[in-house]
Amino acid sequence: MTAWWRGSERRGPYVARAVAELRSWPALAVSDTRRGPVFAVRGTEILRLTGADKVQVRLTVPAIDRLGPYLRDCDQVRTLPDKAWVAVRVDAEPDLELLLALTSVAIKAHVP
């Protein structure tokens, strides 16, 4: 028996939908790794899949500062020790929409 599963088998349904959607975004470069897909903009990783229903997004410190009041009120988002990243729990349709919106902000933050 194998000790690890393929990434897509461990993903919750909303994270799997997000991955499928984000693969079609022209601004994102996608690399498939043993741990699952890695999403980058101009060589900078901006999205990490960290669990069945958890995703980390690199927004940048200025973007997090701007969005801070909204992110603090959102139960689905928490800041991380690396101040440029936030963790998003994606276990419902509105969470998926939030993840896609935050990914869009991350792309804009990394494209001059």
PDB file of C-alpha atoms in Angstrom:
ATOM      1  CA  MET A   1       0.000   0.000   0.000  1.00  0.00           C
ATOM      2  CA  THR A   2       1.236   3.494  -0.842  1.00  0.00           C
ATOM      3  CA  ALA A   3       2.006   5.942   1.973  1.00  0.00           C
ATOM      4  CA  TRP A   4       0.910   8.992  -0.047  1.00  0.00           C
ATOM      5  CA  TRP A   5      -2.052   9.768  -2.255  1.00  0.00           C
ATOM      6  CA  ARG A   6      -2.104  11.757  -5.425  1.00  0.00           C
ATOM      7  CA  GLY A   7      -2.893  15.421  -4.709  1.00  0.00           C
ATOM      8  CA  SER A   8      -6.257  15.457  -6.474  1.00  0.00           C
ATOM      9  CA  GLU A   9      -7.542  12.559  -4.348  1.00  0.00           C
ATOM     10  CA  ARG A  10      -6.899  14.476  -1.130  1.00  0.00           C
ATOM     11  CA  ARG A  11      -8.538  17.717  -2.222  1.00  0.00           C
ATOM     12  CA  GLY A  12     -11.961  18.713  -1.013  1.00  0.00           C
ATOM     13  CA  PRO A  13     -14.525  19.402  -3.730  1.00  0.00           C
ATOM     14  CA  TYR A  14     -14.208  23.196  -3.562  1.00  0.00           C
ATOM     15  CA  VAL A  15     -10.407  23.176  -3.619  1.00  0.00           C
ATOM     16  CA  ALA A  16     -10.532  20.763  -6.559  1.00  0.00           C
ATOM     17  CA  ARG A  17     -12.880  23.175  -8.366  1.00  0.00           C
ATOM     18  CA  ALA A  18     -10.535  26.076  -7.587  1.00  0.00           C
ATOM     19  CA  VAL A  19      -7.568  24.161  -9.010  1.00  0.00           C
ATOM     20  CA  ALA A  20      -9.503  23.356 -12.184  1.00  0.00           C
ATOM     21  CA  GLU A  21     -10.551  27.007 -12.584  1.00  0.00           C
ATOM     22  CA  LEU A  22      -7.113  28.461 -11.811  1.00  0.00           C
ATOM     23  CA  ARG A  23      -5.405  26.189 -14.343  1.00  0.00           C
ATOM     24  CA  SER A  24      -7.199  28.173 -17.063  1.00  0.00           C
ATOM     25  CA  TRP A  25      -6.056  31.614 -15.855  1.00  0.00           C
ATOM     26  CA  PRO A  26      -3.484  32.940 -18.350  1.00  0.00           C
ATOM     27  CA  ALA A  27      -1.539  34.953 -15.736  1.00  0.00           C
ATOM     28  CA  LEU A  28      -0.754  31.816 -13.712  1.00  0.00           C
ATOM     29  CA  ALA A  29       2.001  29.349 -14.499  1.00  0.00           C
ATOM     30  CA  VAL A  30       1.121  25.901 -13.170  1.00  0.00           C
ATOM     31  CA  SER A  31       3.650  23.211 -12.312  1.00  0.00           C
ATOM     32  CA  ASP A  32       2.497  19.786 -11.235  1.00  0.00           C
ATOM     33  CA  THR A  33       4.538  18.373  -8.373  1.00  0.00           C
ATOM     34  CA  ARG A  34       4.246  15.302  -6.177  1.00  0.00           C
ATOM     35  CA  ARG A  35       2.451  17.453  -3.597  1.00  0.00           C
ATOM     36  CA  GLY A  36       0.044  18.835  -6.173  1.00  0.00           C
ATOM     37  CA  PRO A  37      -0.069  21.829  -8.461  1.00  0.00           C
ATOM     38  CA  VAL A  38       2.019  24.933  -7.761  1.00  0.00           C
ATOM     39  CA  PHE A  39       0.696  28.258  -9.046  1.00  0.00           C
ATOM     40  CA  ALA A  40       3.125  31.083  -9.783  1.00  0.00           C
ATOM     41  CA  VAL A  41       3.210  34.532 -11.340  1.00  0.00           C
ATOM     42  CA  ARG A  42       6.448  35.548 -13.052  1.00  0.00           C
ATOM     43  CA  GLY A  43       8.335  32.847 -11.175  1.00  0.00           C
ATOM     44  CA  THR A  44       6.905  33.706  -7.735  1.00  0.00           C
ATOM     45  CA  GLU A  45       4.733  31.101  -6.060  1.00  0.00           C
ATOM     46  CA  ILE A  46       1.429  32.693  -5.044  1.00  0.00           C
ATOM     47  CA  LEU A  47      -0.743  29.692  -4.179  1.00  0.00           C
ATOM     48  CA  ARG A  48      -0.016  26.652  -1.980  1.00  0.00           C
ATOM     49  CA  LEU A  49      -2.419  23.768  -1.472  1.00  0.00           C
ATOM     50  CA  THR A  50      -1.899  22.786   2.150  1.00  0.00           C
ATOM     51  CA  GLY A  51      -4.747  20.407   2.903  1.00  0.00           C
ATOM     52  CA  ALA A  52      -8.020  18.979   1.718  1.00  0.00           C
ATOM     53  CA  ASP A  53      -9.770  22.300   2.243  1.00  0.00           C
ATOM     54  CA  LYS A  54      -6.905  24.712   2.946  1.00  0.00           C
ATOM     55  CA  VAL A  55      -5.004  26.983   0.590  1.00  0.00           C
ATOM     56  CA  GLN A  56      -2.339  29.595   1.272  1.00  0.00           C
ATOM     57  CA  VAL A  57      -2.235  32.741  -0.860  1.00  0.00           C
ATOM     58  CA  ARG A  58       0.730  35.137  -1.158  1.00  0.00           C
ATOM     59  CA  LEU A  59      -0.942  38.542  -1.187  1.00  0.00           C
ATOM     60  CA  THR A  60       2.091  40.668  -0.153  1.00  0.00           C
ATOM     61  CA  VAL A  61       2.281  42.729   3.020  1.00  0.00           C
ATOM     62  CA  PRO A  62       0.867  45.935   1.414  1.00  0.00           C
ATOM     63  CA  ALA A  63      -2.150  44.051   0.032  1.00  0.00           C
ATOM     64  CA  ILE A  64      -2.802  42.390   3.400  1.00  0.00           C
ATOM     65  CA  ASP A  65      -2.517  45.775   5.120  1.00  0.00           C
ATOM     66  CA  ARG A  66      -5.095  47.231   2.703  1.00  0.00           C
ATOM     67  CA  LEU A  67      -7.470  44.306   3.128  1.00  0.00           C
ATOM     68  CA  GLY A  68      -6.740  43.833   6.843  1.00  0.00           C
ATOM     69  CA  PRO A  69     -10.063  45.099   8.237  1.00  0.00           C
ATOM     70  CA  TYR A  70     -12.003  42.779   5.921  1.00  0.00           C
ATOM     71  CA  LEU A  71      -9.737  39.777   6.394  1.00  0.00           C
ATOM     72  CA  ARG A  72      -9.845  40.062  10.195  1.00  0.00           C
ATOM     73  CA  ASP A  73     -13.650  39.840  10.092  1.00  0.00           C
ATOM     74  CA  CYS A  74     -13.612  36.751   7.870  1.00  0.00           C
ATOM     75  CA  ASP A  75     -13.610  33.430   9.716  1.00  0.00           C
ATOM     76  CA  GLN A  76     -12.298  31.624   6.624  1.00  0.00           C
ATOM     77  CA  VAL A  77      -9.042  33.625   6.445  1.00  0.00           C
ATOM     78  CA  ARG A  78      -6.167  33.839   8.877  1.00  0.00           C
ATOM     79  CA  THR A  79      -2.797  35.508   8.632  1.00  0.00           C
ATOM     80  CA  LEU A  80       0.371  33.452   8.759  1.00  0.00           C
ATOM     81  CA  PRO A  81       3.758  34.011  10.422  1.00  0.00           C
ATOM     82  CA  ASP A  82       5.163  34.956   6.996  1.00  0.00           C
ATOM     83  CA  LYS A  83       3.329  38.272   6.788  1.00  0.00           C
ATOM     84  CA  ALA A  84       2.954  38.084   2.990  1.00  0.00           C
ATOM     85  CA  TRP A  85       0.722  34.981   3.153  1.00  0.00           C
ATOM     86  CA  VAL A  86      -2.797  34.187   4.349  1.00  0.00           C
ATOM     87  CA  ALA A  87      -4.478  30.816   4.811  1.00  0.00           C
ATOM     88  CA  VAL A  88      -7.964  30.314   3.398  1.00  0.00           C
ATOM     89  CA  ARG A  89     -10.329  27.502   4.407  1.00  0.00           C
ATOM     90  CA  VAL A  90     -12.377  26.527   1.350  1.00  0.00           C
ATOM     91  CA  ASP A  91     -15.293  24.314   2.289  1.00  0.00           C
ATOM     92  CA  ALA A  92     -18.284  26.054   0.689  1.00  0.00           C
ATOM     93  CA  GLU A  93     -19.211  27.951  -2.488  1.00  0.00           C
ATOM     94  CA  PRO A  94     -18.661  31.445  -0.976  1.00  0.00           C
ATOM     95  CA  ASP A  95     -15.193  30.329   0.184  1.00  0.00           C
ATOM     96  CA  LEU A  96     -14.353  29.282  -3.361  1.00  0.00           C
ATOM     97  CA  GLU A  97     -15.386  32.715  -4.624  1.00  0.00           C
ATOM     98  CA  LEU A  98     -13.288  34.353  -1.893  1.00  0.00           C
ATOM     99  CA  LEU A  99     -10.255  32.249  -2.846  1.00  0.00           C
ATOM    100  CA  LEU A 100     -10.597  33.208  -6.504  1.00  0.00           C
ATOM    101  CA  ALA A 101     -10.913  36.899  -5.567  1.00  0.00           C
ATOM    102  CA  LEU A 102      -7.843  36.742  -3.306  1.00  0.00           C
ATOM    103  CA  THR A 103      -5.898  34.943  -6.032  1.00  0.00           C
ATOM    104  CA  SER A 104      -6.777  37.775  -8.393  1.00  0.00           C
ATOM    105  CA  VAL A 105      -5.466  40.280  -5.827  1.00  0.00           C
ATOM    106  CA  ALA A 106      -2.282  38.202  -5.490  1.00  0.00           C
ATOM    107  CA  ILE A 107      -1.754  38.219  -9.245  1.00  0.00           C
ATOM    108  CA  LYS A 108      -2.171  41.998  -9.406  1.00  0.00           C
ATOM    109  CA  ALA A 109       0.217  42.409  -6.461  1.00  0.00           C
ATOM    110  CA  HIS A 110       2.944  40.488  -8.330  1.00  0.00           C
ATOM    111  CA  VAL A 111       2.572  42.032 -11.773  1.00  0.00           C
ATOM    112  CA  PRO A 112       4.055  45.533 -12.110  1.00  0.00           C
TER     113      PRO A 112
END
